[in-house]
Amino acid sequence: MFAPLPDWLEEFRAQLGAEVIETHISWLLLADGCAWKLKKPLTLPFLDYGTQEKRHFFCQEELRLNRRFAPELYLGLDEAGNSGEWAVKMRRFPESQRLDRVCARGQLRRAHLSELAQVIHALHAGAAVAGADSRFGEPEQVLAPALDNFTELLPLLPAESSRLDRLATWTQAEFTRIRGHLAARKATGRVRECHGDLHLGNLVLLHGQVIPFDCIEFNEDFRWIDVASELAFTYVDLLDHRRPDLAAWLLNEWLAESGDFDAVPVLRFYAVYKAMVRAKVAGLSGTAEVATGYLDLAESLATPPAPRLLITHGLSGSGKTTCSGELLMADPVASTLRLRADVERKRLHGLPPLARSRSDLAGGIYTQEATVRTYARLGEVAGLMLDAGWSVIIDAAFLKHSERANFHTLADQHNADFAILACSAPFDELCRRLEARRGDASEATVAVLKRQLDWVEPLTADELPLAIHPVQRSDPT
């Protein structure tokens, strides 16, 4: 139960004719399609709203930070009568459009997550970068709160002491493994002023667009984080909502959008950390059963299946991208990453995925030299992913035996199982698909297809046992 409203707040509420919603750190007044958010006079270990000056400052910060991505929701600041207190004025939206509600109804789609990946990347691209001399993102600063979770959880979940010990040991060992990666990410500007609380409940679908809101304004350490840590929170929340398919899709779309493959070695550490934060919050709330569920999730993240490497093989239009996308979404623990040759080829030439290169047939970005560079880059990134314990799908034509053999060797070098996703379709169907293709990274045409037919090298007798032949719809999308 909460205490009665202060007199000044009751007067402001009456002036607005508002309904009141109270949280542990805020009051929300709802009226006339707007919401006024006021900060309680509190001092807690993670926030300080102890004076009017501080509360006013954090109202200004809330407005500044959230207007980066939701200017249409954050309207301004209003003074609460003559009290000296300030409120953040927001435009209300239907609660039913929050992504946690959309997901609960089974209406969250791949397209929503593709857009969210673009939104997150744009948010991070425009965010301030942590200074080299700041504490933010320093390896020891990353480790300390991760270990604190276990210290705080042990008295709350004494029956889970052995599991907590195992997870704490894993956290320390994983930190030791990735410490150099963490330092490098700080040095290369990947620690930024992020949102800080990017779970599904802080994302809303309005007018067909996914919009973040309610970022962390009250604690710099919570929002000045590695962009990979930010993405890991949304990824874990989708797993918590029992949607590993959408978690995998978001992660892969974000990697394709950002090209931030150096995030891969640290992602699992951050994902386990986010699951443990959820466990701690549940434990402190007295919901031990919920907390143990998050321990289950953390254990699953910390002990993924043995990685495997799968390459596609097939002519343009044969369904490689569709089938590989279905495979990565079918991974029940969302531990599969995909690399698309069409996307990475363009990235190597400074082009976004959907840009038209206007290259001639076998010219421009499609010369033999460019193709060799593309496959080399795919191998380099795939090795990084396999080293970090992720399974990998390479979506490329792999029409030549030598190309396939190189990646089979790569799998062997990383002790990963190897398979070939062999896609095919009748020539007329291939032509129809290519002529109908829109909005895709591939620039293949029927002319390209005809050239491929001249030099494609079919799977050999040694390769056929490694092949998976997917059953396709007549018109893969």
Short mmCIF file of C-alpha atoms in Angstrom, two decimals:
data_model
loop_
_atom_site.label_atom_id
_atom_site.label_comp_id
_atom_site.label_asym_id
_atom_site.label_seq_id
_atom_site.Cartn_x
_atom_site.Cartn_y
_atom_site.Cartn_z
CA MET A 1 0.00 0.00 0.00
CA PHE A 2 1.14 3.55 -0.76
CA ALA A 3 0.75 6.57 1.54
CA PRO A 4 -1.92 9.24 0.83
CA LEU A 5 -0.94 11.85 -1.76
CA PRO A 6 0.80 14.99 -0.48
CA ASP A 7 -1.53 18.03 -0.34
CA TRP A 8 0.25 19.81 -3.20
CA LEU A 9 -0.08 16.74 -5.42
CA GLU A 10 -3.75 16.28 -4.55
CA GLU A 11 -4.34 19.90 -5.57
CA PHE A 12 -2.54 19.35 -8.86
CA ARG A 13 -4.52 16.15 -9.45
CA ALA A 14 -7.81 17.96 -8.79
CA GLN A 15 -6.78 20.81 -11.09
CA LEU A 16 -6.23 18.30 -13.91
CA GLY A 17 -9.17 16.06 -12.99
CA ALA A 18 -6.69 13.21 -13.22
CA GLU A 19 -6.56 9.55 -12.30
CA VAL A 20 -3.47 8.61 -10.25
CA ILE A 21 -1.18 5.63 -10.81
CA GLU A 22 1.60 5.19 -8.28
CA THR A 23 4.88 3.28 -8.57
CA HIS A 24 7.68 2.94 -6.05
CA ILE A 25 9.52 5.98 -7.44
CA SER A 26 6.90 8.03 -9.32
CA TRP A 27 3.35 9.31 -9.49
CA LEU A 28 1.49 9.34 -12.82
CA LEU A 29 -1.50 11.61 -13.34
CA LEU A 30 -3.69 10.65 -16.30
CA ALA A 31 -6.15 13.06 -17.94
CA ASP A 32 -7.26 14.33 -21.36
CA GLY A 33 -5.04 12.03 -23.38
CA CYS A 34 -1.91 13.05 -21.47
CA ALA A 35 0.14 11.78 -18.55
CA TRP A 36 2.11 13.83 -16.04
CA LYS A 37 4.97 11.96 -14.39
CA LEU A 38 6.29 13.28 -11.07
CA LYS A 39 9.24 11.98 -9.10
CA LYS A 40 8.89 11.01 -5.44
CA PRO A 41 11.27 12.57 -2.88
CA LEU A 42 13.37 9.44 -2.45
CA THR A 43 16.99 8.52 -1.94
CA LEU A 44 17.78 4.89 -2.77
CA PRO A 45 21.02 3.03 -3.51
CA PHE A 46 20.45 3.45 -7.25
CA LEU A 47 18.79 6.92 -7.43
CA ASP A 48 18.73 10.26 -5.65
CA TYR A 49 15.53 12.31 -5.90
CA GLY A 50 16.22 13.80 -2.47
CA THR A 51 15.78 17.53 -3.25
CA GLN A 52 13.52 19.63 -5.46
CA GLU A 53 16.55 20.72 -7.46
CA LYS A 54 17.50 17.11 -8.16
CA ARG A 55 13.95 16.14 -9.07
CA HIS A 56 13.76 19.09 -11.49
CA PHE A 57 17.11 18.10 -12.99
CA PHE A 58 16.02 14.51 -13.53
CA CYS A 59 12.76 15.69 -15.13
CA GLN A 60 14.88 17.68 -17.58
CA GLU A 61 17.07 14.63 -18.16
CA GLU A 62 14.05 12.40 -18.75
CA LEU A 63 12.79 14.83 -21.36
CA ARG A 64 16.19 15.20 -23.05
CA LEU A 65 16.95 11.51 -23.17
CA ASN A 66 13.56 10.25 -24.32
CA ARG A 67 13.14 12.92 -26.98
CA ARG A 68 16.05 11.27 -28.78
CA PHE A 69 13.69 8.55 -29.99
CA ALA A 70 10.15 9.53 -28.90
CA PRO A 71 9.74 13.31 -29.37
CA GLU A 72 6.07 12.81 -30.24
CA LEU A 73 5.43 11.28 -26.79
CA TYR A 74 7.45 13.62 -24.59
CA LEU A 75 5.71 17.00 -24.77
CA GLY A 76 7.54 19.09 -22.16
CA LEU A 77 7.69 19.99 -18.47
CA ASP A 78 4.82 21.44 -16.41
CA GLU A 79 5.12 22.95 -12.95
CA ALA A 80 2.79 21.28 -10.44
CA GLY A 81 0.88 24.35 -9.28
CA ASN A 82 2.92 26.52 -6.92
CA SER A 83 4.64 23.58 -5.25
CA GLY A 84 8.03 24.02 -6.89
CA GLU A 85 7.72 20.44 -8.19
CA TRP A 86 7.87 19.58 -11.89
CA ALA A 87 6.19 16.95 -14.02
CA VAL A 88 7.17 15.42 -17.35
CA LYS A 89 4.16 15.78 -19.64
CA MET A 90 3.62 12.92 -22.05
CA ARG A 91 1.10 12.04 -24.72
CA ARG A 92 -0.76 8.88 -23.71
CA PHE A 93 -1.01 5.84 -25.94
CA PRO A 94 -3.05 2.63 -25.74
CA GLU A 95 -1.39 0.28 -23.25
CA SER A 96 -2.50 -2.55 -25.52
CA GLN A 97 0.13 -1.40 -28.03
CA ARG A 98 3.09 -2.00 -25.75
CA LEU A 99 5.16 -4.79 -27.25
CA ASP A 100 4.82 -7.00 -24.17
CA ARG A 101 1.04 -6.86 -24.67
CA VAL A 102 1.34 -7.36 -28.44
CA CYS A 103 3.60 -10.36 -27.81
CA ALA A 104 1.21 -11.83 -25.22
CA ARG A 105 -1.57 -11.71 -27.84
CA GLY A 106 0.63 -13.58 -30.32
CA GLN A 107 0.68 -10.58 -32.65
CA LEU A 108 4.38 -9.71 -32.55
CA ARG A 109 5.81 -10.34 -36.00
CA ARG A 110 9.22 -10.64 -37.63
CA ALA A 111 8.62 -7.32 -39.37
CA HIS A 112 8.22 -5.60 -36.00
CA LEU A 113 11.57 -7.00 -34.86
CA SER A 114 13.26 -6.02 -38.13
CA GLU A 115 12.08 -2.46 -37.58
CA LEU A 116 13.12 -2.59 -33.93
CA ALA A 117 16.63 -3.64 -34.97
CA GLN A 118 16.81 -0.56 -37.20
CA VAL A 119 15.45 1.65 -34.40
CA ILE A 120 18.00 0.33 -31.89
CA HIS A 121 20.87 0.74 -34.35
CA ALA A 122 19.81 4.31 -35.15
CA LEU A 123 19.46 5.10 -31.44
CA HIS A 124 22.98 3.86 -30.78
CA ALA A 125 24.48 5.46 -33.88
CA GLY A 126 23.29 8.87 -32.70
CA ALA A 127 24.13 8.37 -29.02
CA ALA A 128 26.99 10.08 -27.21
CA VAL A 129 30.15 7.99 -26.84
CA ALA A 130 31.67 7.36 -23.40
CA GLY A 131 34.93 9.19 -22.90
CA ALA A 132 38.11 7.15 -22.74
CA ASP A 133 38.75 8.40 -19.19
CA SER A 134 35.22 7.65 -17.94
CA ARG A 135 34.40 4.68 -15.73
CA PHE A 136 31.62 3.54 -18.05
CA GLY A 137 32.22 0.22 -19.77
CA GLU A 138 35.54 -0.44 -18.05
CA PRO A 139 35.89 -4.23 -17.66
CA GLU A 140 35.93 -4.18 -13.85
CA GLN A 141 32.87 -1.89 -13.85
CA VAL A 142 31.09 -4.48 -16.00
CA LEU A 143 32.06 -7.42 -13.77
CA ALA A 144 31.23 -5.90 -10.38
CA PRO A 145 27.42 -5.68 -10.74
CA ALA A 146 27.35 -9.11 -12.37
CA LEU A 147 28.98 -10.67 -9.31
CA ASP A 148 26.87 -8.55 -6.94
CA ASN A 149 23.77 -10.28 -8.31
CA PHE A 150 24.91 -13.59 -6.84
CA THR A 151 25.79 -12.08 -3.47
CA GLU A 152 22.33 -10.52 -3.20
CA LEU A 153 20.48 -13.59 -4.47
CA LEU A 154 22.06 -16.16 -2.18
CA PRO A 155 20.11 -15.18 0.99
CA LEU A 156 16.93 -14.83 -1.09
CA LEU A 157 17.24 -18.28 -2.72
CA PRO A 158 19.22 -20.46 -0.29
CA ALA A 159 17.89 -23.65 -1.90
CA GLU A 160 19.57 -22.60 -5.17
CA SER A 161 23.04 -22.10 -3.70
CA SER A 162 24.71 -24.73 -5.89
CA ARG A 163 23.20 -23.29 -9.08
CA LEU A 164 24.16 -19.78 -8.04
CA ASP A 165 27.72 -20.97 -7.40
CA ARG A 166 27.89 -22.56 -10.87
CA LEU A 167 26.58 -19.44 -12.56
CA ALA A 168 28.93 -17.21 -10.57
CA THR A 169 31.86 -19.41 -11.57
CA TRP A 170 30.75 -19.25 -15.22
CA THR A 171 30.41 -15.46 -15.01
CA GLN A 172 33.94 -15.05 -13.66
CA ALA A 173 35.39 -17.46 -16.24
CA GLU A 174 33.51 -15.86 -19.13
CA PHE A 175 34.62 -12.41 -17.99
CA THR A 176 38.23 -13.59 -18.00
CA ARG A 177 37.75 -14.91 -21.54
CA ILE A 178 36.20 -11.71 -22.90
CA ARG A 179 38.01 -9.08 -20.83
CA GLY A 180 40.10 -8.01 -23.81
CA HIS A 181 36.99 -7.75 -25.97
CA LEU A 182 35.30 -5.54 -23.36
CA ALA A 183 38.29 -3.21 -23.22
CA ALA A 184 38.46 -3.07 -27.02
CA ARG A 185 34.79 -2.19 -27.26
CA LYS A 186 35.25 0.71 -24.86
CA ALA A 187 38.26 1.88 -26.87
CA THR A 188 36.38 1.71 -30.19
CA GLY A 189 33.36 3.71 -29.02
CA ARG A 190 30.84 0.93 -28.45
CA VAL A 191 30.01 2.15 -24.92
CA ARG A 192 27.38 4.84 -25.37
CA GLU A 193 24.55 6.74 -23.71
CA CYS A 194 21.90 4.11 -24.41
CA HIS A 195 18.28 3.62 -23.31
CA GLY A 196 19.20 1.40 -20.36
CA ASP A 197 15.90 -0.45 -19.89
CA LEU A 198 14.94 -1.72 -23.33
CA HIS A 199 12.49 -4.50 -22.49
CA LEU A 200 9.24 -5.09 -24.38
CA GLY A 201 7.20 -3.08 -21.87
CA ASN A 202 9.18 0.04 -22.79
CA LEU A 203 8.48 -0.31 -26.51
CA VAL A 204 5.22 0.70 -28.13
CA LEU A 205 3.75 0.10 -31.58
CA LEU A 206 2.19 3.34 -32.81
CA HIS A 207 1.04 4.07 -36.36
CA GLY A 208 2.93 1.00 -37.52
CA GLN A 209 6.22 2.10 -35.94
CA VAL A 210 8.08 0.67 -32.95
CA ILE A 211 8.99 3.47 -30.52
CA PRO A 212 11.14 3.17 -27.36
CA PHE A 213 10.16 5.22 -24.30
CA ASP A 214 10.87 5.50 -20.54
CA CYS A 215 14.63 5.21 -20.66
CA ILE A 216 16.80 5.35 -17.54
CA GLU A 217 17.43 8.95 -16.51
CA PHE A 218 18.18 8.47 -12.80
CA ASN A 219 21.41 6.45 -12.96
CA GLU A 220 24.20 7.02 -15.46
CA ASP A 221 25.73 3.61 -14.85
CA PHE A 222 22.51 1.95 -16.04
CA ARG A 223 22.42 3.75 -19.40
CA TRP A 224 26.09 4.38 -20.27
CA ILE A 225 26.64 0.81 -21.41
CA ASP A 226 27.92 -1.28 -24.28
CA VAL A 227 25.39 -1.29 -27.11
CA ALA A 228 25.64 -5.10 -26.99
CA SER A 229 24.43 -5.02 -23.38
CA GLU A 230 21.42 -2.97 -24.49
CA LEU A 231 20.53 -5.42 -27.26
CA ALA A 232 21.00 -8.36 -24.88
CA PHE A 233 18.20 -7.08 -22.63
CA THR A 234 15.60 -7.13 -25.40
CA TYR A 235 16.91 -10.51 -26.59
CA VAL A 236 16.55 -11.98 -23.08
CA ASP A 237 13.09 -10.46 -22.66
CA LEU A 238 11.91 -12.19 -25.85
CA LEU A 239 13.32 -15.46 -24.52
CA ASP A 240 11.49 -14.83 -21.25
CA HIS A 241 8.29 -14.38 -23.27
CA ARG A 242 8.91 -17.86 -24.74
CA ARG A 243 9.69 -16.48 -28.21
CA PRO A 244 13.17 -17.78 -29.08
CA ASP A 245 12.24 -17.45 -32.75
CA LEU A 246 11.75 -13.70 -32.41
CA ALA A 247 14.77 -13.35 -30.11
CA ALA A 248 16.92 -14.96 -32.81
CA TRP A 249 15.37 -12.80 -35.50
CA LEU A 250 15.99 -9.55 -33.58
CA LEU A 251 19.59 -10.46 -32.81
CA ASN A 252 20.33 -11.39 -36.41
CA GLU A 253 18.62 -8.33 -37.84
CA TRP A 254 20.56 -6.08 -35.45
CA LEU A 255 23.87 -7.67 -36.42
CA ALA A 256 23.03 -7.35 -40.12
CA GLU A 257 21.95 -3.73 -39.65
CA SER A 258 24.88 -2.64 -37.49
CA GLY A 259 27.67 -4.90 -38.72
CA ASP A 260 28.84 -4.91 -35.10
CA PHE A 261 30.18 -8.46 -35.19
CA ASP A 262 32.70 -7.67 -32.47
CA ALA A 263 29.67 -7.70 -30.16
CA VAL A 264 29.26 -11.44 -30.61
CA PRO A 265 31.96 -12.55 -28.13
CA VAL A 266 30.39 -10.46 -25.32
CA LEU A 267 26.71 -11.07 -26.05
CA ARG A 268 26.36 -14.27 -24.05
CA PHE A 269 27.97 -12.70 -20.96
CA TYR A 270 25.57 -9.78 -21.14
CA ALA A 271 22.56 -12.04 -21.75
CA VAL A 272 23.32 -14.12 -18.64
CA TYR A 273 23.83 -10.89 -16.68
CA LYS A 274 20.43 -9.56 -17.78
CA ALA A 275 18.73 -12.84 -16.80
CA MET A 276 20.38 -12.66 -13.38
CA VAL A 277 19.23 -9.06 -12.90
CA ARG A 278 15.69 -10.27 -13.57
CA ALA A 279 16.21 -13.10 -11.07
CA LYS A 280 17.39 -10.62 -8.43
CA VAL A 281 14.44 -8.29 -8.97
CA ALA A 282 12.04 -11.23 -8.67
CA GLY A 283 13.82 -12.47 -5.56
CA LEU A 284 13.65 -9.06 -3.90
CA SER A 285 9.94 -8.94 -4.73
CA GLY A 286 9.41 -12.22 -2.91
CA THR A 287 8.51 -14.24 -6.00
CA ALA A 288 10.98 -17.11 -5.59
CA GLU A 289 9.34 -19.24 -8.28
CA VAL A 290 9.77 -16.47 -10.85
CA ALA A 291 13.36 -15.96 -9.73
CA THR A 292 14.21 -19.64 -10.21
CA GLY A 293 12.71 -19.42 -13.69
CA TYR A 294 15.27 -16.75 -14.52
CA LEU A 295 17.99 -19.01 -13.15
CA ASP A 296 16.79 -21.64 -15.62
CA LEU A 297 17.08 -19.07 -18.40
CA ALA A 298 20.55 -17.99 -17.28
CA GLU A 299 21.73 -21.62 -17.21
CA SER A 300 20.35 -22.21 -20.70
CA LEU A 301 22.19 -19.14 -21.98
CA ALA A 302 25.42 -20.16 -20.28
CA THR A 303 25.34 -23.73 -21.63
CA PRO A 304 24.38 -23.54 -25.31
CA PRO A 305 24.43 -26.59 -27.58
CA ALA A 306 27.69 -27.41 -29.34
CA PRO A 307 28.05 -24.99 -32.25
CA ARG A 308 27.66 -26.11 -35.85
CA LEU A 309 28.38 -24.46 -39.16
CA LEU A 310 25.85 -24.71 -41.95
CA ILE A 311 26.34 -23.27 -45.42
CA THR A 312 23.73 -22.90 -48.13
CA HIS A 313 24.17 -24.09 -51.70
CA GLY A 314 22.01 -23.15 -54.64
CA LEU A 315 21.36 -20.93 -57.61
CA SER A 316 19.90 -17.45 -57.26
CA GLY A 317 16.21 -17.66 -56.40
CA SER A 318 16.43 -21.20 -55.01
CA GLY A 319 15.25 -20.17 -51.52
CA LYS A 320 18.53 -19.99 -49.59
CA THR A 321 17.63 -16.87 -47.62
CA THR A 322 14.11 -18.05 -46.84
CA CYS A 323 15.17 -21.52 -45.73
CA SER A 324 18.14 -20.31 -43.69
CA GLY A 325 15.89 -17.77 -41.96
CA GLU A 326 13.44 -20.49 -41.04
CA LEU A 327 16.27 -22.60 -39.66
CA LEU A 328 17.68 -19.91 -37.41
CA MET A 329 14.18 -19.17 -36.07
CA ALA A 330 13.65 -22.87 -35.38
CA ASP A 331 16.58 -22.95 -32.92
CA PRO A 332 14.82 -23.48 -29.55
CA VAL A 333 17.53 -21.62 -27.63
CA ALA A 334 18.10 -18.79 -30.15
CA SER A 335 21.81 -19.59 -30.43
CA THR A 336 22.17 -19.45 -34.23
CA LEU A 337 23.57 -16.50 -36.17
CA ARG A 338 23.34 -15.95 -39.91
CA LEU A 339 25.66 -14.16 -42.31
CA ARG A 340 24.32 -13.15 -45.71
CA ALA A 341 26.83 -12.82 -48.52
CA ASP A 342 24.64 -10.24 -50.29
CA VAL A 343 24.68 -8.00 -47.20
CA GLU A 344 28.36 -8.42 -46.34
CA ARG A 345 29.46 -7.92 -49.97
CA LYS A 346 27.75 -4.54 -49.96
CA ARG A 347 29.12 -3.66 -46.52
CA LEU A 348 32.66 -4.28 -47.82
CA HIS A 349 31.93 -1.69 -50.52
CA GLY A 350 30.34 0.87 -48.19
CA LEU A 351 26.77 0.18 -49.29
CA PRO A 352 23.69 -0.43 -47.11
CA PRO A 353 21.93 -3.78 -47.59
CA LEU A 354 19.13 -2.60 -49.86
CA ALA A 355 21.21 -0.19 -51.97
CA ARG A 356 21.47 -0.88 -55.68
CA SER A 357 25.13 -1.07 -56.70
CA ARG A 358 24.35 -0.62 -60.41
CA SER A 359 27.18 -3.04 -61.13
CA ASP A 360 27.56 -4.66 -64.52
CA LEU A 361 27.29 -8.42 -64.80
CA ALA A 362 30.50 -9.76 -63.21
CA GLY A 363 31.66 -6.16 -62.70
CA GLY A 364 31.59 -3.56 -59.94
CA ILE A 365 31.03 -5.28 -56.61
CA TYR A 366 30.57 -8.63 -58.38
CA THR A 367 34.05 -9.12 -59.81
CA GLN A 368 35.91 -12.33 -58.99
CA GLU A 369 38.18 -10.35 -56.67
CA ALA A 370 35.15 -8.93 -54.83
CA THR A 371 33.69 -12.41 -54.48
CA VAL A 372 36.94 -13.75 -53.01
CA ARG A 373 36.99 -10.85 -50.52
CA THR A 374 33.38 -11.52 -49.59
CA TYR A 375 33.93 -15.21 -48.85
CA ALA A 376 37.07 -14.36 -46.88
CA ARG A 377 35.10 -11.91 -44.76
CA LEU A 378 32.34 -14.45 -44.21
CA GLY A 379 34.93 -16.95 -43.01
CA GLU A 380 36.55 -14.43 -40.68
CA VAL A 381 33.27 -13.47 -39.00
CA ALA A 382 32.02 -17.06 -38.88
CA GLY A 383 35.19 -18.06 -37.04
CA LEU A 384 34.61 -15.30 -34.49
CA MET A 385 31.05 -16.52 -33.94
CA LEU A 386 32.03 -20.17 -33.61
CA ASP A 387 34.76 -19.24 -31.12
CA ALA A 388 32.12 -17.51 -29.02
CA GLY A 389 29.95 -20.65 -28.97
CA TRP A 390 27.29 -19.64 -31.49
CA SER A 391 26.08 -21.81 -34.35
CA VAL A 392 26.42 -20.15 -37.74
CA ILE A 393 24.55 -20.23 -41.04
CA ILE A 394 26.28 -18.76 -44.10
CA ASP A 395 23.72 -17.67 -46.69
CA ALA A 396 25.69 -17.62 -49.94
CA ALA A 397 25.58 -19.41 -53.30
CA PHE A 398 28.59 -21.68 -52.62
CA LEU A 399 28.41 -22.89 -56.21
CA LYS A 400 32.08 -23.94 -56.31
CA HIS A 401 33.43 -27.00 -54.54
CA SER A 402 36.51 -25.10 -53.34
CA GLU A 403 34.34 -22.54 -51.55
CA ARG A 404 32.41 -25.26 -49.77
CA ALA A 405 35.59 -27.13 -48.87
CA ASN A 406 37.11 -24.02 -47.28
CA PHE A 407 34.16 -23.69 -44.91
CA HIS A 408 34.16 -27.41 -44.14
CA THR A 409 37.76 -26.93 -43.05
CA LEU A 410 36.72 -23.92 -40.97
CA ALA A 411 34.14 -26.05 -39.17
CA ASP A 412 36.75 -28.72 -38.46
CA GLN A 413 39.14 -26.10 -37.08
CA HIS A 414 36.47 -25.02 -34.59
CA ASN A 415 35.28 -28.55 -33.72
CA ALA A 416 31.88 -27.70 -35.16
CA ASP A 417 29.53 -30.01 -37.02
CA PHE A 418 29.17 -29.12 -40.69
CA ALA A 419 26.17 -29.35 -43.01
CA ILE A 420 25.03 -28.01 -46.38
CA LEU A 421 21.54 -26.60 -46.89
CA ALA A 422 21.01 -27.55 -50.53
CA CYS A 423 18.24 -25.49 -52.14
CA SER A 424 16.83 -26.03 -55.61
CA ALA A 425 13.85 -25.27 -57.81
CA PRO A 426 12.92 -25.69 -61.51
CA PHE A 427 14.46 -23.13 -63.86
CA ASP A 428 11.13 -21.49 -64.70
CA GLU A 429 10.37 -21.11 -60.99
CA LEU A 430 13.79 -19.58 -60.36
CA CYS A 431 13.18 -17.05 -63.14
CA ARG A 432 9.73 -16.19 -61.81
CA ARG A 433 11.07 -15.59 -58.30
CA LEU A 434 13.91 -13.38 -59.53
CA GLU A 435 11.61 -11.28 -61.66
CA ALA A 436 9.20 -10.83 -58.74
CA ARG A 437 11.89 -10.02 -56.15
CA ARG A 438 11.62 -6.62 -54.45
CA GLY A 439 13.24 -5.05 -51.40
CA ASP A 440 16.03 -7.59 -50.97
CA ALA A 441 19.79 -7.29 -50.62
CA SER A 442 20.31 -9.62 -53.58
CA GLU A 443 20.68 -8.02 -57.00
CA ALA A 444 20.56 -11.29 -58.92
CA THR A 445 18.70 -11.29 -62.24
CA VAL A 446 17.78 -13.94 -64.78
CA ALA A 447 20.97 -13.01 -66.66
CA VAL A 448 22.98 -13.77 -63.51
CA LEU A 449 21.13 -17.06 -63.12
CA LYS A 450 22.02 -18.11 -66.67
CA ARG A 451 25.71 -17.39 -66.03
CA GLN A 452 25.57 -19.45 -62.82
CA LEU A 453 24.26 -22.43 -64.76
CA ASP A 454 27.44 -22.39 -66.86
CA TRP A 455 29.82 -22.86 -63.93
CA VAL A 456 27.91 -24.31 -60.99
CA GLU A 457 29.69 -27.32 -59.48
CA PRO A 458 27.15 -29.81 -58.06
CA LEU A 459 27.66 -31.43 -54.68
CA THR A 460 30.17 -34.26 -54.83
CA ALA A 461 29.66 -37.80 -53.59
CA ASP A 462 31.52 -36.83 -50.39
CA GLU A 463 29.30 -33.79 -49.87
CA LEU A 464 25.92 -35.41 -50.48
CA PRO A 465 25.77 -37.10 -47.04
CA LEU A 466 26.21 -33.64 -45.49
CA ALA A 467 23.32 -32.14 -47.43
CA ILE A 468 19.95 -31.07 -46.04
CA HIS A 469 17.25 -30.70 -48.70
CA PRO A 470 14.51 -28.40 -47.38
CA VAL A 471 10.90 -28.70 -48.44
CA GLN A 472 9.91 -25.29 -49.77
CA ARG A 473 6.75 -23.40 -50.48
CA SER A 474 6.39 -22.55 -54.15
CA ASP A 475 7.07 -18.88 -53.44
CA PRO A 476 9.54 -18.37 -50.58
CA THR A 477 9.57 -14.92 -49.05
#
